[in-house]
Amino acid sequence: MRACIPLVLAVLCGLAWAGKMESCASRCNEKFNRDAACQCDRRCLRHGNCCEDYEHLCTEDHKESEPLPQPEEETEEALASNLYSAPTSCQGRCYEAFDKHHQCHCNARCQEFGNCCKDFESLCSDHEGFSHSSDAITKEEIQSISEKIYRADTNKAQKEDIILNSQNCISPSETRDQRDRCPKPLFTYVNEKLFSKPTYAAFINLLNNYQRATGHGEHFSAQELAEQDAFLREIMKTAVMKELYSFLHHQNRYGSKQEFIDDLKNMWFGLYSRGNEEGDSSGFEHVFSGEVKKGKVTGFHNWIRFYLEEKEGLVDYYSHIYDGPWDSYPDVLAMQFTWDGYYKEVGSAFIGSSPEFEFALYSLCFIARPGKVCPLSLGGYPLAVRTYTWDKSTYGNGKKYIATAYIVSSA
């Protein structure tokens, strides 16, 4: 498949993706620059889009700056907040990215700046491979493991398993008019034998366990909680998740497989509140199942969910603005659609990937680059995933839930 126009998907979410201006040199406290690859303004920490040298070049020189103003209502893809209780220990926080709103820090440079938590030495500094950079896992390491995950996805769809009818390609400026430019469904054919594979079946069992409207608390039955465990158990049997765990274990992020599984369950399935009622959302619900907030579709970045809802007549495919360069699955599509009458202006999704493949890449990016753009490589093509942390509540000792994860760029 080929891109229908020369664009980067970062445009879709108001995030610039450029090959220049990747440093804060001579840019500290400048205004937001939509054309820059990363930002150096005083709110970049809040939005998770700072350049990698922001902490080194800007933070220490501006310690006494005015407090950051409280943001206006954030969109679904900009949920950062500082309303949680800041942790005071490094338990479960070794290697995390710098967060200005924490009382103390556990990143590789906290000793340089004298702001480590008291237990940093005992919990973090003796870890093998602790890097002297703000992100312990390098860009090259992330791209390398993403290629391994890509090659390991033996459960992905084959060419003959899916027939797409992408139809009308439009420009990003046309997405707001909410016009249906495609009279036929996106999926002409899907080989549903795929769905009998253990990870697909376990994934599909989870999709109807949620109320899509935010503001309505989620209350899981014993069976639904068991389905979460069953999904994690099945994906951990796959080569994809074995590759991811091996990589993160080697990086000293997790000491055991059970610790990894427990953390995945918390970050993805732990409940928090997007609306007025306690526990009305989770990372899994938002990213894979989809939600409706203030009359708009939010999240909903999964092709299996899209196909099943389209088959039931609940999803109406409108158009697309990007079709990825891959000539086999998984591929990437950025599309416009309605879900039971609610509009999604741009929804980027992998097409033809296995559930474990998406789950692995989004988890990798959330762990390695929480709240940042995460550079991947799939089949030799560059790709980026953007994650956001949910900061209004935490689990464990200050660990953050997944707010969202989605594809933001492809070249």
mmCIF file of C-alpha atoms in Angstrom, residues 7-17 77 301 322 332 334 346 348-350 362 372-376 383-388 404-411:
data_model
loop_
_atom_site.group_PDB
_atom_site.id
_atom_site.type_symbol
_atom_site.label_atom_id
_atom_site.label_comp_id
_atom_site.label_asym_id
_atom_site.label_seq_id
_atom_site.Cartn_x
_atom_site.Cartn_y
_atom_site.Cartn_z
ATOM 1 C CA LEU A 7 2.207 13.648 4.764
ATOM 2 C CA VAL A 8 3.129 12.559 8.245
ATOM 3 C CA LEU A 9 0.332 11.394 10.488
ATOM 4 C CA ALA A 10 1.504 13.655 13.239
ATOM 5 C CA VAL A 11 -0.511 16.355 11.481
ATOM 6 C CA LEU A 12 -3.586 14.398 12.403
ATOM 7 C CA CYS A 13 -3.169 15.046 16.076
ATOM 8 C CA GLY A 14 -1.667 18.509 15.942
ATOM 9 C CA LEU A 15 1.813 17.121 16.548
ATOM 10 C CA ALA A 16 4.566 18.256 14.236
ATOM 11 C CA TRP A 17 6.970 15.605 12.964
ATOM 12 C CA GLU A 77 -4.673 13.116 22.870
ATOM 13 C CA HIS A 301 -7.432 2.472 17.222
ATOM 14 C CA TYR A 322 -3.096 8.016 4.786
ATOM 15 C CA VAL A 332 -1.349 1.384 8.632
ATOM 16 C CA ALA A 334 -5.606 6.775 8.984
ATOM 17 C CA VAL A 346 -8.928 10.833 12.335
ATOM 18 C CA SER A 348 -5.007 5.752 12.881
ATOM 19 C CA ALA A 349 -4.755 1.981 13.173
ATOM 20 C CA PHE A 350 -2.674 -0.995 12.222
ATOM 21 C CA TYR A 362 2.155 0.235 22.431
ATOM 22 C CA LYS A 372 6.581 11.003 24.114
ATOM 23 C CA VAL A 373 6.952 10.126 20.458
ATOM 24 C CA CYS A 374 8.443 6.657 20.146
ATOM 25 C CA PRO A 375 10.490 5.922 16.989
ATOM 26 C CA LEU A 376 9.929 2.429 15.573
ATOM 27 C CA LEU A 383 7.010 4.577 12.087
ATOM 28 C CA ALA A 384 6.245 6.472 15.287
ATOM 29 C CA VAL A 385 3.801 5.835 18.104
ATOM 30 C CA ARG A 386 2.674 8.529 20.536
ATOM 31 C CA THR A 387 1.671 7.667 24.073
ATOM 32 C CA TYR A 388 0.194 9.782 26.841
ATOM 33 C CA THR A 404 -3.756 6.617 25.050
ATOM 34 C CA ALA A 405 -1.410 5.205 22.429
ATOM 35 C CA TYR A 406 -1.689 5.638 18.690
ATOM 36 C CA ILE A 407 0.297 5.893 15.462
ATOM 37 C CA VAL A 408 1.361 9.462 14.745
ATOM 38 C CA SER A 409 3.740 9.340 11.807
ATOM 39 C CA SER A 410 5.045 7.326 8.951
ATOM 40 C CA ALA A 411 7.504 8.299 6.261
#
